[in-house]
Coordinates of C-alpha atoms and ligand atoms in Angstrom, one line a residue:
M1 CA 147.3 125.4 83.4
F2 CA 144.1 127.5 83.5
K3 CA 142.5 125.4 80.8
K4 CA 143.4 122.2 82.4
K5 CA 141.7 123.1 85.7
A6 CA 138.6 124.3 83.9
L7 CA 138.4 120.9 82.1
I8 CA 138.3 118.8 85.2
P9 CA 134.8 119.7 86.4
V10 CA 133.5 119.2 82.8
L11 CA 135.1 115.8 82.6
I12 CA 133.7 114.8 86.0
G13 CA 130.3 116.0 84.8
L14 CA 130.6 114.0 81.6
A15 CA 131.7 110.9 83.6
L16 CA 128.6 111.2 85.9
V17 CA 126.3 111.6 82.9
A18 CA 127.9 108.6 81.3
A19 CA 127.6 106.5 84.4
G20 CA 124.0 107.5 84.9
C21 CA 123.2 106.6 81.3
G22 CA 124.9 103.3 81.6
Q23 CA 123.0 102.4 84.7
K24 CA 119.4 103.5 84.2
P25 CA 118.3 101.2 81.4
A26 CA 119.9 98.2 83.1
A27 CA 118.1 98.9 86.3
E28 CA 114.7 99.7 84.9
P29 CA 114.4 98.7 81.4
A30 CA 110.6 99.0 81.0
N31 CA 110.2 102.2 82.8
A32 CA 113.2 104.2 81.7
N33 CA 111.2 106.7 79.7
Q34 CA 108.0 106.4 81.7
P35 CA 108.5 107.8 85.1
A36 CA 104.8 107.8 85.9
A37 CA 104.5 104.1 85.1
A38 CA 107.6 103.3 87.2
Q39 CA 106.0 105.0 90.2
T40 CA 103.1 102.6 90.3
A41 CA 104.4 99.4 88.7
K42 CA 106.2 98.0 91.8
L43 CA 103.2 98.0 94.2
D44 CA 100.9 96.4 91.6
Q45 CA 103.6 93.8 90.8
I46 CA 103.9 92.9 94.6
K47 CA 100.1 92.7 95.0
K48 CA 99.8 90.4 92.0
A49 CA 102.6 88.2 93.3
G50 CA 100.9 88.0 96.7
K51 CA 104.2 88.3 98.5
I52 CA 106.9 90.8 99.3
V53 CA 110.5 89.9 99.8
V54 CA 112.6 91.7 102.4
G55 CA 116.3 91.6 102.7
T56 CA 118.0 91.8 106.1
S57 CA 121.3 91.1 107.9
A58 CA 120.1 89.1 110.9
D59 CA 123.2 89.7 113.0
Y60 CA 121.7 92.7 114.7
P61 CA 119.7 92.1 117.8
P62 CA 117.3 93.6 118.8
Y63 CA 116.6 94.8 115.2
E64 CA 116.9 91.3 113.5
F65 CA 118.5 88.1 114.8
H66 CA 118.2 84.4 114.7
K67 CA 116.2 82.7 117.5
E68 CA 115.0 79.2 118.1
V69 CA 111.2 79.2 118.2
D70 CA 109.5 75.9 118.7
K71 CA 112.8 74.1 117.9
K72 CA 113.0 75.9 114.5
D73 CA 115.4 78.6 113.6
E74 CA 113.6 81.9 112.9
I75 CA 114.6 85.4 112.2
V76 CA 112.9 87.8 114.7
G77 CA 113.4 91.3 116.0
F78 CA 111.6 94.7 115.9
D79 CA 112.6 95.3 112.2
I80 CA 110.9 92.0 111.3
E81 CA 107.7 93.0 113.2
I82 CA 107.6 96.2 111.2
A83 CA 108.2 94.3 108.0
K84 CA 105.3 91.9 108.9
A85 CA 103.0 94.9 109.6
I86 CA 103.9 96.3 106.2
A87 CA 103.2 93.0 104.4
K88 CA 99.9 92.8 106.3
D89 CA 98.8 96.3 105.3
L90 CA 99.6 95.5 101.7
G91 CA 97.7 92.2 102.0
V92 CA 100.6 90.0 101.0
N93 CA 102.9 87.4 102.5
L94 CA 106.3 88.2 103.8
E95 CA 109.4 86.3 102.7
V96 CA 112.6 87.1 104.6
K97 CA 116.1 86.7 103.0
D98 CA 119.1 86.8 105.3
M99 CA 122.4 88.0 103.9
K100 CA 125.5 90.0 104.9
F101 CA 124.9 93.7 105.4
D102 CA 127.1 94.7 102.5
G103 CA 125.1 92.4 100.1
L104 CA 121.8 94.1 100.8
L105 CA 121.9 97.1 98.5
P106 CA 123.2 95.1 95.5
A107 CA 120.4 92.6 96.2
L108 CA 117.8 95.4 96.1
E109 CA 119.2 96.8 92.9
A110 CA 119.3 93.4 91.3
G111 CA 115.7 92.9 92.2
N112 CA 116.4 89.9 94.4
V113 CA 114.5 91.6 97.3
D114 CA 111.7 94.2 97.2
F115 CA 112.9 96.2 100.2
I116 CA 115.5 96.3 102.9
I117 CA 114.9 96.6 106.6
S118 CA 118.1 96.2 108.5
G119 CA 118.7 99.1 110.8
M120 CA 119.8 100.9 107.7
T121 CA 120.7 104.6 107.9
P122 CA 119.5 106.7 105.0
T123 CA 122.8 108.4 104.2
P124 CA 123.3 110.9 101.3
E125 CA 125.5 108.3 99.5
R126 CA 122.9 105.6 99.7
K127 CA 120.1 108.0 98.7
Q128 CA 121.8 108.4 95.3
S129 CA 121.1 104.8 94.5
V130 CA 117.9 103.8 96.5
D131 CA 114.9 105.5 98.0
F132 CA 114.1 105.5 101.8
T133 CA 111.0 105.8 103.9
E134 CA 110.9 108.1 106.9
I135 CA 113.1 107.2 109.9
Y136 CA 111.3 104.8 112.3
Y137 CA 114.0 104.5 115.0
T138 CA 117.1 106.3 116.2
A139 CA 120.1 105.0 118.1
V140 CA 123.6 106.3 119.0
Q141 CA 127.0 104.9 118.2
K142 CA 129.0 103.2 121.0
V143 CA 132.5 101.7 121.3
V144 CA 132.6 98.2 122.9
V145 CA 135.8 97.0 124.6
R146 CA 136.8 94.1 126.8
A147 CA 135.8 94.7 130.4
E148 CA 139.4 94.5 131.5
D149 CA 140.3 97.3 129.2
K150 CA 137.6 99.8 130.2
D151 CA 140.1 102.1 132.0
K152 CA 142.7 101.7 129.3
Y153 CA 140.5 102.9 126.4
K154 CA 138.6 106.0 127.5
A155 CA 139.0 108.3 124.4
V156 CA 139.5 108.0 120.7
E157 CA 143.2 108.8 121.2
D158 CA 143.7 105.8 123.5
L159 CA 142.9 103.6 120.5
A160 CA 145.6 105.2 118.2
G161 CA 147.6 102.4 116.5
K162 CA 145.1 99.8 117.7
R163 CA 142.7 97.6 115.7
V164 CA 139.1 98.7 115.8
G165 CA 136.3 96.6 114.3
A166 CA 133.3 97.8 112.2
Q167 CA 130.7 96.1 110.0
K168 CA 131.6 96.0 106.3
G169 CA 129.5 98.3 104.3
A170 CA 128.0 99.9 107.4
T171 CA 128.2 103.6 108.4
Q172 CA 130.4 102.4 111.3
E173 CA 133.1 101.8 108.7
Q174 CA 133.0 105.5 107.8
I175 CA 132.9 106.5 111.5
V176 CA 136.1 104.6 112.2
R177 CA 137.8 106.0 109.1
K178 CA 136.8 109.6 109.9
Q179 CA 136.8 109.8 113.6
M180 CA 139.5 107.3 114.5
P181 CA 142.0 108.0 111.7
N182 CA 144.9 106.8 113.7
S183 CA 143.4 103.4 114.5
E184 CA 143.6 100.4 112.1
M185 CA 140.2 99.3 111.0
K186 CA 139.1 95.7 110.7
A187 CA 135.9 95.4 108.7
L188 CA 134.0 92.1 108.7
G189 CA 130.6 91.1 107.3
K190 CA 128.9 89.9 110.4
I191 CA 128.6 91.6 113.8
S192 CA 128.8 88.2 115.6
D193 CA 132.3 87.7 114.0
L194 CA 133.4 91.2 115.1
M195 CA 132.3 90.4 118.7
L196 CA 134.3 87.2 118.6
D197 CA 137.4 89.0 117.3
L198 CA 137.1 91.5 120.2
K199 CA 136.7 88.7 122.7
N200 CA 139.7 86.8 121.2
K201 CA 141.9 90.0 121.3
K202 CA 142.2 90.2 117.5
T203 CA 140.8 93.7 117.8
E204 CA 140.8 96.2 120.8
A205 CA 137.5 97.8 120.2
L206 CA 134.3 97.7 118.1
V207 CA 132.0 100.5 116.9
V208 CA 128.4 99.5 116.9
E209 CA 125.0 101.0 117.7
Q210 CA 124.0 101.1 121.3
P211 CA 121.0 98.7 121.3
V212 CA 123.0 96.1 119.4
A213 CA 126.0 96.5 121.7
E214 CA 123.7 96.0 124.8
A215 CA 122.1 93.0 123.3
Y216 CA 125.5 91.3 122.8
L217 CA 126.8 92.5 126.1
S218 CA 123.9 90.9 128.0
K219 CA 125.3 87.5 126.8
N220 CA 129.0 88.4 127.1
P221 CA 130.0 89.7 130.5
D222 CA 133.6 90.0 129.3
L223 CA 132.6 92.9 127.0
V224 CA 131.5 96.4 128.1
L225 CA 130.5 99.8 126.7
S226 CA 133.5 102.1 126.9
D227 CA 133.6 105.8 127.7
V228 CA 135.0 106.6 124.3
K229 CA 132.9 109.4 122.8
L230 CA 132.1 109.6 119.1
S231 CA 130.7 112.8 117.5
S232 CA 127.5 113.1 115.4
E233 CA 126.4 110.0 117.1
D234 CA 122.9 109.7 115.7
S235 CA 122.0 106.9 113.5
G236 CA 118.4 106.7 112.2
S237 CA 116.9 103.6 110.6
A238 CA 114.7 103.7 107.6
I239 CA 113.5 101.2 105.0
A240 CA 115.1 101.1 101.5
V241 CA 113.3 100.4 98.3
K242 CA 114.5 100.5 94.7
K243 CA 114.4 104.0 93.1
G244 CA 111.2 104.8 91.3
S245 CA 108.7 103.1 93.6
A246 CA 107.1 106.2 95.1
D247 CA 103.8 104.3 95.6
L248 CA 105.6 101.6 97.7
V249 CA 107.3 104.3 99.8
D250 CA 104.0 106.0 100.4
A251 CA 102.3 102.8 101.4
M252 CA 105.2 101.9 103.8
N253 CA 105.3 105.4 105.3
K254 CA 101.5 105.1 106.1
T255 CA 102.2 101.9 108.0
L256 CA 105.2 103.4 109.7
D257 CA 103.3 106.5 110.8
K258 CA 100.6 104.3 112.3
L259 CA 103.2 102.1 114.1
I260 CA 105.1 105.1 115.5
Q261 CA 102.0 106.9 116.6
D262 CA 100.2 104.1 118.4
K263 CA 103.6 103.2 120.0
S264 CA 103.8 99.8 118.3
V265 CA 107.4 100.4 117.4
D266 CA 108.3 101.0 121.1
K267 CA 106.4 97.8 121.9
F268 CA 108.3 95.9 119.2
V269 CA 111.6 97.2 120.5
T270 CA 110.8 96.2 124.1
E271 CA 109.6 92.7 123.1
A272 CA 112.6 92.2 120.9
N273 CA 115.0 93.2 123.7
E274 CA 113.2 90.7 126.0
S275 CA 113.5 87.9 123.5
V276 CA 117.2 88.5 123.2
E277 CA 117.5 86.8 126.5
Ligands
LIG301 N1 123.0 101.8 110.8 C1 124.2 101.3 110.2 C2 124.2 101.4 108.7 O1 123.1 101.8 108.2 C3 124.4 99.8 110.5 C4 123.3 98.9 110.2 C5 123.7 97.4 110.3 N2 122.6 96.5 110.2 C6 122.6 95.2 110.4 N3 121.5 94.5 110.3 N4 123.8 94.6 110.6 O2 125.1 101.3 108.0

């Protein structure tokens, strides 16, 4: 009995080491034994290519969303403005790739994008596989319900046994799981589909960050912010890059510092909110 128990942590340790060994060479073949080279290779590579590719999930107004500009579909939002400023400071062009939120981290690790800007929260779990810049914006979590149900759903308990929506792969999935354990979660890839489900009574509520909730509500008078309170409500956004690109993180933090200090981020947020409607 005693022996068996003592073995478990050892086995877990071995499994972690094995997993780590299996992953590293696949992710960074050239730099596996040269951490110093790995730290600078990425920035050089981007500058040589003359472009940087950003991955985003453009279902998240005012952070990133689709908008018709001069009869052409474009991805806009305050995250995109920040990404443009970063590309400009690096002296390269910006290419934007739109995908589902839960496809972003795999795309970064596969090298299909150079960085992610998507209202992404630097959680401890994510920090194990990617690196983050500093936080450039912070929002709180809200629960959206149909206007007619505002008095019915006022607390987490009121949603016991009910279906609650959350974006697949997003922190909101964890929030529903942990803070609304008696509700049934419905996770979907795109926020727009989650809003539709709520409107069509396929779910009773939806957990989403406040600015995003408000952007959708401005166009959907049948939906409202509920009084349901969630704990540890903060959700900061940071940029993610592949592990081992310290030079890229430093360069991005410089741009972010500047944009935060001279209030450009605030301006981008205001402008993005205005362009939602
Ligand atoms: N902040 C949350 C997270 O990091 C949600 C972000 C969702 N972003 C998006 N563009 N849909 O998981």
